[in-house]
Amino acid sequence: MTHVGIIGAGHIGSAIAHVLVGQGHQVAIANSRGPETLTDLVAELGENAQAMTAAEAAAFGEWVVVTVPLKAIDDLPVAELAGKIVVDTNNYYWERDGRIAELEEKKTTTSRMLQDRLPQSTVVKGFNHIPAADITTDGAPAGSPNRRALATASDSQDGVTFISKLYDDFGFDTVNVGGLDESWRVERDQPAYVIRQNADELRENLARAER
């Protein structure tokens, strides 16, 4: 059993929380509107979940999921996330986030932006190219035929090792894209984005990505 902080209580954050509490982990979940707005979600998640502020959830977690809009990453609690693995679920949606020149000009990636924001944390890409509902329904035991695979990227081998185990616990195989600067290969409008694929198919789709 571990303590996990989840910053962001939208579809992805809530789905990840459901799986984690079902596995017996203690989860603290936060949103931008305050813990008092999460009463219904926490009741649904059960006794292994509690609502906190973002800073409290970051401090609570042995590791933390950040699943907030890209435009909100500058509001993240830096000190409380220092020294921790941070799972980044983000994608760039200009319609929501506004136009970001560095991304438009292909000079950076969303995960690199988060790592720059959290220099003392270990950022690892995760759960960004799977529909939220599939997180709770599409997992399968290791070795299952045609098991779904999810991609990751990190500058840290410890981060890759961590999320590979987490993906396996959730019922998915792992394909490592490489460092954070390669994480664009699995983001919006790329062949691997939000489709069901096994590990071989995912590798093929990553190779077909164009920037």
PDB file of C-alpha atoms in Angstrom:
ATOM      1  CA  MET A   1       0.000   0.000   0.000  1.00  0.00           C
ATOM      2  CA  THR A   2       1.294   3.441  -0.900  1.00  0.00           C
ATOM      3  CA  HIS A   3       0.137   7.004  -0.457  1.00  0.00           C
ATOM      4  CA  VAL A   4      -0.595   8.659  -3.804  1.00  0.00           C
ATOM      5  CA  GLY A   5      -1.361  12.284  -4.537  1.00  0.00           C
ATOM      6  CA  ILE A   6      -3.517  13.141  -7.556  1.00  0.00           C
ATOM      7  CA  ILE A   7      -3.618  16.773  -8.620  1.00  0.00           C
ATOM      8  CA  GLY A   8      -6.550  17.104 -10.983  1.00  0.00           C
ATOM      9  CA  ALA A   9      -9.939  15.475 -10.444  1.00  0.00           C
ATOM     10  CA  GLY A  10     -11.184  15.342 -14.014  1.00  0.00           C
ATOM     11  CA  HIS A  11     -11.905  12.207 -16.015  1.00  0.00           C
ATOM     12  CA  ILE A  12      -8.311  10.887 -16.084  1.00  0.00           C
ATOM     13  CA  GLY A  13      -7.534  11.713 -12.459  1.00  0.00           C
ATOM     14  CA  SER A  14     -10.778  10.184 -11.252  1.00  0.00           C
ATOM     15  CA  ALA A  15     -10.244   7.003 -13.299  1.00  0.00           C
ATOM     16  CA  ILE A  16      -6.711   6.549 -11.969  1.00  0.00           C
ATOM     17  CA  ALA A  17      -7.996   7.151  -8.439  1.00  0.00           C
ATOM     18  CA  HIS A  18     -10.677   4.474  -8.859  1.00  0.00           C
ATOM     19  CA  VAL A  19      -8.104   1.854  -9.832  1.00  0.00           C
ATOM     20  CA  LEU A  20      -5.670   2.815  -7.084  1.00  0.00           C
ATOM     21  CA  VAL A  21      -8.196   2.754  -4.247  1.00  0.00           C
ATOM     22  CA  GLY A  22      -9.460  -0.572  -5.560  1.00  0.00           C
ATOM     23  CA  GLN A  23      -5.927  -1.906  -5.196  1.00  0.00           C
ATOM     24  CA  GLY A  24      -5.760  -0.733  -1.591  1.00  0.00           C
ATOM     25  CA  HIS A  25      -3.678   2.418  -2.005  1.00  0.00           C
ATOM     26  CA  GLN A  26      -4.410   5.571  -0.037  1.00  0.00           C
ATOM     27  CA  VAL A  27      -5.252   8.439  -2.378  1.00  0.00           C
ATOM     28  CA  ALA A  28      -5.423  12.170  -1.803  1.00  0.00           C
ATOM     29  CA  ILE A  29      -7.085  14.008  -4.675  1.00  0.00           C
ATOM     30  CA  ALA A  30      -7.187  17.726  -5.365  1.00  0.00           C
ATOM     31  CA  ASN A  31      -8.671  20.136  -7.872  1.00  0.00           C
ATOM     32  CA  SER A  32      -8.491  23.876  -8.497  1.00  0.00           C
ATOM     33  CA  ARG A  33     -11.782  24.630  -6.762  1.00  0.00           C
ATOM     34  CA  GLY A  34     -11.033  23.282  -3.300  1.00  0.00           C
ATOM     35  CA  PRO A  35     -11.540  20.046  -1.320  1.00  0.00           C
ATOM     36  CA  GLU A  36     -15.115  20.909  -0.429  1.00  0.00           C
ATOM     37  CA  THR A  37     -16.109  20.464  -4.087  1.00  0.00           C
ATOM     38  CA  LEU A  38     -14.896  16.864  -4.124  1.00  0.00           C
ATOM     39  CA  THR A  39     -17.278  15.451  -1.534  1.00  0.00           C
ATOM     40  CA  ASP A  40     -19.259  13.340  -4.005  1.00  0.00           C
ATOM     41  CA  LEU A  41     -16.165  11.946  -5.725  1.00  0.00           C
ATOM     42  CA  VAL A  42     -14.511  10.996  -2.431  1.00  0.00           C
ATOM     43  CA  ALA A  43     -17.709   9.311  -1.265  1.00  0.00           C
ATOM     44  CA  GLU A  44     -17.776   7.353  -4.509  1.00  0.00           C
ATOM     45  CA  LEU A  45     -14.105   6.367  -4.162  1.00  0.00           C
ATOM     46  CA  GLY A  46     -14.565   5.143  -0.609  1.00  0.00           C
ATOM     47  CA  GLU A  47     -12.576   5.062   2.603  1.00  0.00           C
ATOM     48  CA  ASN A  48      -9.170   4.923   0.894  1.00  0.00           C
ATOM     49  CA  ALA A  49      -9.647   8.398  -0.591  1.00  0.00           C
ATOM     50  CA  GLN A  50      -9.664  11.911   0.788  1.00  0.00           C
ATOM     51  CA  ALA A  51      -9.865  15.405  -0.662  1.00  0.00           C
ATOM     52  CA  MET A  52      -7.048  17.879  -0.096  1.00  0.00           C
ATOM     53  CA  THR A  53      -5.590  21.033  -1.550  1.00  0.00           C
ATOM     54  CA  ALA A  54      -3.024  20.593  -4.323  1.00  0.00           C
ATOM     55  CA  ALA A  55      -0.143  21.353  -1.966  1.00  0.00           C
ATOM     56  CA  GLU A  56      -1.485  18.908   0.626  1.00  0.00           C
ATOM     57  CA  ALA A  57      -1.983  16.155  -1.961  1.00  0.00           C
ATOM     58  CA  ALA A  58       1.534  16.718  -3.289  1.00  0.00           C
ATOM     59  CA  ALA A  59       2.974  16.435   0.203  1.00  0.00           C
ATOM     60  CA  PHE A  60       0.816  13.394   1.008  1.00  0.00           C
ATOM     61  CA  GLY A  61       1.874  11.341  -1.988  1.00  0.00           C
ATOM     62  CA  GLU A  62       4.924   9.118  -2.099  1.00  0.00           C
ATOM     63  CA  TRP A  63       4.434   9.708  -5.814  1.00  0.00           C
ATOM     64  CA  VAL A  64       2.018  12.037  -7.550  1.00  0.00           C
ATOM     65  CA  VAL A  65      -0.131  12.180 -10.670  1.00  0.00           C
ATOM     66  CA  VAL A  66      -0.407  15.612 -12.272  1.00  0.00           C
ATOM     67  CA  THR A  67      -3.433  15.741 -14.514  1.00  0.00           C
ATOM     68  CA  VAL A  68      -4.273  19.429 -14.833  1.00  0.00           C
ATOM     69  CA  PRO A  69      -4.651  21.511 -17.997  1.00  0.00           C
ATOM     70  CA  LEU A  70      -1.293  22.530 -19.417  1.00  0.00           C
ATOM     71  CA  LYS A  71      -2.118  26.183 -18.851  1.00  0.00           C
ATOM     72  CA  ALA A  72      -2.316  25.472 -15.099  1.00  0.00           C
ATOM     73  CA  ILE A  73       1.118  23.903 -14.538  1.00  0.00           C
ATOM     74  CA  ASP A  74       2.585  27.162 -13.241  1.00  0.00           C
ATOM     75  CA  ASP A  75       0.218  26.865 -10.283  1.00  0.00           C
ATOM     76  CA  LEU A  76       1.610  23.485  -9.191  1.00  0.00           C
ATOM     77  CA  PRO A  77       3.274  23.252  -5.745  1.00  0.00           C
ATOM     78  CA  VAL A  78       6.955  22.909  -6.578  1.00  0.00           C
ATOM     79  CA  ALA A  79       8.458  22.366  -3.126  1.00  0.00           C
ATOM     80  CA  GLU A  80       5.971  19.657  -2.147  1.00  0.00           C
ATOM     81  CA  LEU A  81       6.718  17.707  -5.353  1.00  0.00           C
ATOM     82  CA  ALA A  82      10.507  17.892  -5.016  1.00  0.00           C
ATOM     83  CA  GLY A  83      12.252  14.527  -4.899  1.00  0.00           C
ATOM     84  CA  LYS A  84       9.163  12.636  -6.077  1.00  0.00           C
ATOM     85  CA  ILE A  85       8.133  10.817  -9.232  1.00  0.00           C
ATOM     86  CA  VAL A  86       5.461  12.852 -10.989  1.00  0.00           C
ATOM     87  CA  VAL A  87       3.289  11.109 -13.596  1.00  0.00           C
ATOM     88  CA  ASP A  88       2.336  13.608 -16.307  1.00  0.00           C
ATOM     89  CA  THR A  89      -0.879  12.865 -18.202  1.00  0.00           C
ATOM     90  CA  ASN A  90      -0.960  16.106 -20.148  1.00  0.00           C
ATOM     91  CA  ASN A  91      -1.522  16.965 -23.781  1.00  0.00           C
ATOM     92  CA  TYR A  92      -1.542  20.337 -25.513  1.00  0.00           C
ATOM     93  CA  TYR A  93      -4.964  21.521 -26.581  1.00  0.00           C
ATOM     94  CA  TRP A  94      -4.585  25.049 -27.916  1.00  0.00           C
ATOM     95  CA  GLU A  95      -8.351  25.503 -27.758  1.00  0.00           C
ATOM     96  CA  ARG A  96      -8.152  25.095 -23.979  1.00  0.00           C
ATOM     97  CA  ASP A  97      -4.611  26.191 -23.165  1.00  0.00           C
ATOM     98  CA  GLY A  98      -4.188  29.072 -25.591  1.00  0.00           C
ATOM     99  CA  ARG A  99      -1.487  29.171 -28.214  1.00  0.00           C
ATOM    100  CA  ILE A 100       1.958  28.317 -26.810  1.00  0.00           C
ATOM    101  CA  ALA A 101       4.665  29.388 -29.241  1.00  0.00           C
ATOM    102  CA  GLU A 102       7.331  26.918 -28.107  1.00  0.00           C
ATOM    103  CA  LEU A 103       4.965  24.016 -28.709  1.00  0.00           C
ATOM    104  CA  GLU A 104       3.635  25.418 -31.959  1.00  0.00           C
ATOM    105  CA  GLU A 105       7.232  25.783 -33.189  1.00  0.00           C
ATOM    106  CA  LYS A 106       8.126  22.252 -32.006  1.00  0.00           C
ATOM    107  CA  LYS A 107      10.823  23.549 -29.675  1.00  0.00           C
ATOM    108  CA  THR A 108       9.661  21.688 -26.586  1.00  0.00           C
ATOM    109  CA  THR A 109       7.106  19.153 -25.339  1.00  0.00           C
ATOM    110  CA  THR A 110       4.430  19.316 -22.674  1.00  0.00           C
ATOM    111  CA  SER A 111       6.383  16.939 -20.445  1.00  0.00           C
ATOM    112  CA  ARG A 112       9.565  18.986 -20.862  1.00  0.00           C
ATOM    113  CA  MET A 113       7.590  22.053 -19.808  1.00  0.00           C
ATOM    114  CA  LEU A 114       6.454  20.230 -16.671  1.00  0.00           C
ATOM    115  CA  GLN A 115       9.981  19.020 -15.917  1.00  0.00           C
ATOM    116  CA  ASP A 116      11.232  22.600 -16.261  1.00  0.00           C
ATOM    117  CA  ARG A 117       8.534  23.680 -13.827  1.00  0.00           C
ATOM    118  CA  LEU A 118       9.520  20.875 -11.387  1.00  0.00           C
ATOM    119  CA  PRO A 119      13.336  20.691 -11.634  1.00  0.00           C
ATOM    120  CA  GLN A 120      13.733  18.576  -8.505  1.00  0.00           C
ATOM    121  CA  SER A 121      11.055  16.047  -9.477  1.00  0.00           C
ATOM    122  CA  THR A 122      11.249  13.040 -11.800  1.00  0.00           C
ATOM    123  CA  VAL A 123       8.658  13.586 -14.510  1.00  0.00           C
ATOM    124  CA  VAL A 124       7.409  10.561 -16.434  1.00  0.00           C
ATOM    125  CA  LYS A 125       4.750  10.594 -19.147  1.00  0.00           C
ATOM    126  CA  GLY A 126       1.782   8.363 -18.443  1.00  0.00           C
ATOM    127  CA  PHE A 127      -1.878   7.718 -19.297  1.00  0.00           C
ATOM    128  CA  ASN A 128      -2.006  10.606 -21.789  1.00  0.00           C
ATOM    129  CA  HIS A 129      -3.121   8.642 -24.850  1.00  0.00           C
ATOM    130  CA  ILE A 130      -5.900   6.470 -23.489  1.00  0.00           C
ATOM    131  CA  PRO A 131      -9.546   7.493 -22.981  1.00  0.00           C
ATOM    132  CA  ALA A 132     -10.345   7.811 -19.301  1.00  0.00           C
ATOM    133  CA  ALA A 133     -13.030   5.123 -19.354  1.00  0.00           C
ATOM    134  CA  ASP A 134     -10.561   2.593 -20.776  1.00  0.00           C
ATOM    135  CA  ILE A 135      -8.227   3.006 -17.798  1.00  0.00           C
ATOM    136  CA  THR A 136     -10.715   1.195 -15.578  1.00  0.00           C
ATOM    137  CA  THR A 137     -12.028  -1.326 -18.120  1.00  0.00           C
ATOM    138  CA  ASP A 138      -9.366  -2.311 -20.655  1.00  0.00           C
ATOM    139  CA  GLY A 139      -6.583  -3.729 -18.500  1.00  0.00           C
ATOM    140  CA  ALA A 140      -5.653  -7.415 -18.726  1.00  0.00           C
ATOM    141  CA  PRO A 141      -3.273  -9.757 -16.888  1.00  0.00           C
ATOM    142  CA  ALA A 142       0.340  -9.875 -18.003  1.00  0.00           C
ATOM    143  CA  GLY A 143       0.833 -12.244 -20.905  1.00  0.00           C
ATOM    144  CA  SER A 144      -2.742 -11.927 -22.161  1.00  0.00           C
ATOM    145  CA  PRO A 145      -2.992 -12.136 -25.969  1.00  0.00           C
ATOM    146  CA  ASN A 146      -3.178  -8.707 -27.617  1.00  0.00           C
ATOM    147  CA  ARG A 147      -2.776  -6.934 -24.278  1.00  0.00           C
ATOM    148  CA  ARG A 148      -3.121  -3.192 -24.643  1.00  0.00           C
ATOM    149  CA  ALA A 149       0.098  -1.180 -24.412  1.00  0.00           C
ATOM    150  CA  LEU A 150       0.718   2.365 -23.257  1.00  0.00           C
ATOM    151  CA  ALA A 151       3.697   4.558 -24.011  1.00  0.00           C
ATOM    152  CA  THR A 152       5.898   6.465 -21.610  1.00  0.00           C
ATOM    153  CA  ALA A 153       8.807   8.872 -21.734  1.00  0.00           C
ATOM    154  CA  SER A 154      11.205  10.073 -19.063  1.00  0.00           C
ATOM    155  CA  ASP A 155      14.739  11.346 -18.682  1.00  0.00           C
ATOM    156  CA  SER A 156      15.088   8.950 -15.741  1.00  0.00           C
ATOM    157  CA  GLN A 157      15.401   5.199 -15.925  1.00  0.00           C
ATOM    158  CA  ASP A 158      13.937   5.070 -12.428  1.00  0.00           C
ATOM    159  CA  GLY A 159      10.887   6.861 -13.803  1.00  0.00           C
ATOM    160  CA  VAL A 160      10.513   4.370 -16.653  1.00  0.00           C
ATOM    161  CA  THR A 161      10.919   1.430 -14.271  1.00  0.00           C
ATOM    162  CA  PHE A 162       8.328   2.910 -11.948  1.00  0.00           C
ATOM    163  CA  ILE A 163       5.654   3.506 -14.551  1.00  0.00           C
ATOM    164  CA  SER A 164       6.273   0.170 -16.252  1.00  0.00           C
ATOM    165  CA  LYS A 165       5.293  -1.505 -12.984  1.00  0.00           C
ATOM    166  CA  LEU A 166       2.361   0.874 -12.546  1.00  0.00           C
ATOM    167  CA  TYR A 167       1.095   0.176 -16.055  1.00  0.00           C
ATOM    168  CA  ASP A 168       1.411  -3.554 -15.400  1.00  0.00           C
ATOM    169  CA  ASP A 169      -0.560  -3.175 -12.165  1.00  0.00           C
ATOM    170  CA  PHE A 170      -3.272  -1.409 -14.186  1.00  0.00           C
ATOM    171  CA  GLY A 171      -3.226  -4.180 -16.805  1.00  0.00           C
ATOM    172  CA  PHE A 172      -1.147  -2.678 -19.616  1.00  0.00           C
ATOM    173  CA  ASP A 173       2.161  -3.352 -21.326  1.00  0.00           C
ATOM    174  CA  THR A 174       4.726  -0.558 -21.608  1.00  0.00           C
ATOM    175  CA  VAL A 175       6.548   0.890 -24.612  1.00  0.00           C
ATOM    176  CA  ASN A 176       9.311   3.385 -23.801  1.00  0.00           C
ATOM    177  CA  VAL A 177       9.453   6.290 -26.231  1.00  0.00           C
ATOM    178  CA  GLY A 178      12.726   7.622 -24.807  1.00  0.00           C
ATOM    179  CA  GLY A 179      13.461  10.918 -23.072  1.00  0.00           C
ATOM    180  CA  LEU A 180      10.950  13.681 -22.454  1.00  0.00           C
ATOM    181  CA  ASP A 181      11.950  15.410 -25.684  1.00  0.00           C
ATOM    182  CA  GLU A 182      10.522  12.405 -27.571  1.00  0.00           C
ATOM    183  CA  SER A 183       7.176  12.443 -25.765  1.00  0.00           C
ATOM    184  CA  TRP A 184       5.553  14.374 -28.641  1.00  0.00           C
ATOM    185  CA  ARG A 185       5.344  11.047 -30.488  1.00  0.00           C
ATOM    186  CA  VAL A 186       2.415   9.946 -28.369  1.00  0.00           C
ATOM    187  CA  GLU A 187       0.489  13.191 -28.105  1.00  0.00           C
ATOM    188  CA  ARG A 188      -2.507  14.649 -29.887  1.00  0.00           C
ATOM    189  CA  ASP A 189      -2.825  14.146 -33.662  1.00  0.00           C
ATOM    190  CA  GLN A 190      -0.133  11.444 -33.744  1.00  0.00           C
ATOM    191  CA  PRO A 191      -0.846   7.865 -34.913  1.00  0.00           C
ATOM    192  CA  ALA A 192      -0.601   6.396 -31.405  1.00  0.00           C
ATOM    193  CA  TYR A 193      -3.043   8.826 -29.812  1.00  0.00           C
ATOM    194  CA  VAL A 194      -6.176   7.412 -28.102  1.00  0.00           C
ATOM    195  CA  ILE A 195      -6.430   4.192 -30.077  1.00  0.00           C
ATOM    196  CA  ARG A 196      -6.261   0.679 -28.737  1.00  0.00           C
ATOM    197  CA  GLN A 197      -2.971  -0.991 -29.679  1.00  0.00           C
ATOM    198  CA  ASN A 198      -0.764  -3.789 -28.456  1.00  0.00           C
ATOM    199  CA  ALA A 199       2.949  -3.274 -27.912  1.00  0.00           C
ATOM    200  CA  ASP A 200       3.994  -4.102 -31.485  1.00  0.00           C
ATOM    201  CA  GLU A 201       1.301  -1.868 -32.950  1.00  0.00           C
ATOM    202  CA  LEU A 202       2.257   0.944 -30.594  1.00  0.00           C
ATOM    203  CA  ARG A 203       5.909   0.751 -31.632  1.00  0.00           C
ATOM    204  CA  GLU A 204       4.853   0.938 -35.279  1.00  0.00           C
ATOM    205  CA  ASN A 205       2.650   3.956 -34.612  1.00  0.00           C
ATOM    206  CA  LEU A 206       5.389   5.716 -32.669  1.00  0.00           C
ATOM    207  CA  ALA A 207       7.764   5.195 -35.579  1.00  0.00           C
ATOM    208  CA  ARG A 208       5.217   6.741 -37.957  1.00  0.00           C
ATOM    209  CA  ALA A 209       4.863   9.907 -35.870  1.00  0.00           C
ATOM    210  CA  GLU A 210       5.711  13.155 -37.651  1.00  0.00           C
ATOM    211  CA  ARG A 211       6.441  16.490 -36.093  1.00  0.00           C
TER     212      ARG A 211
END
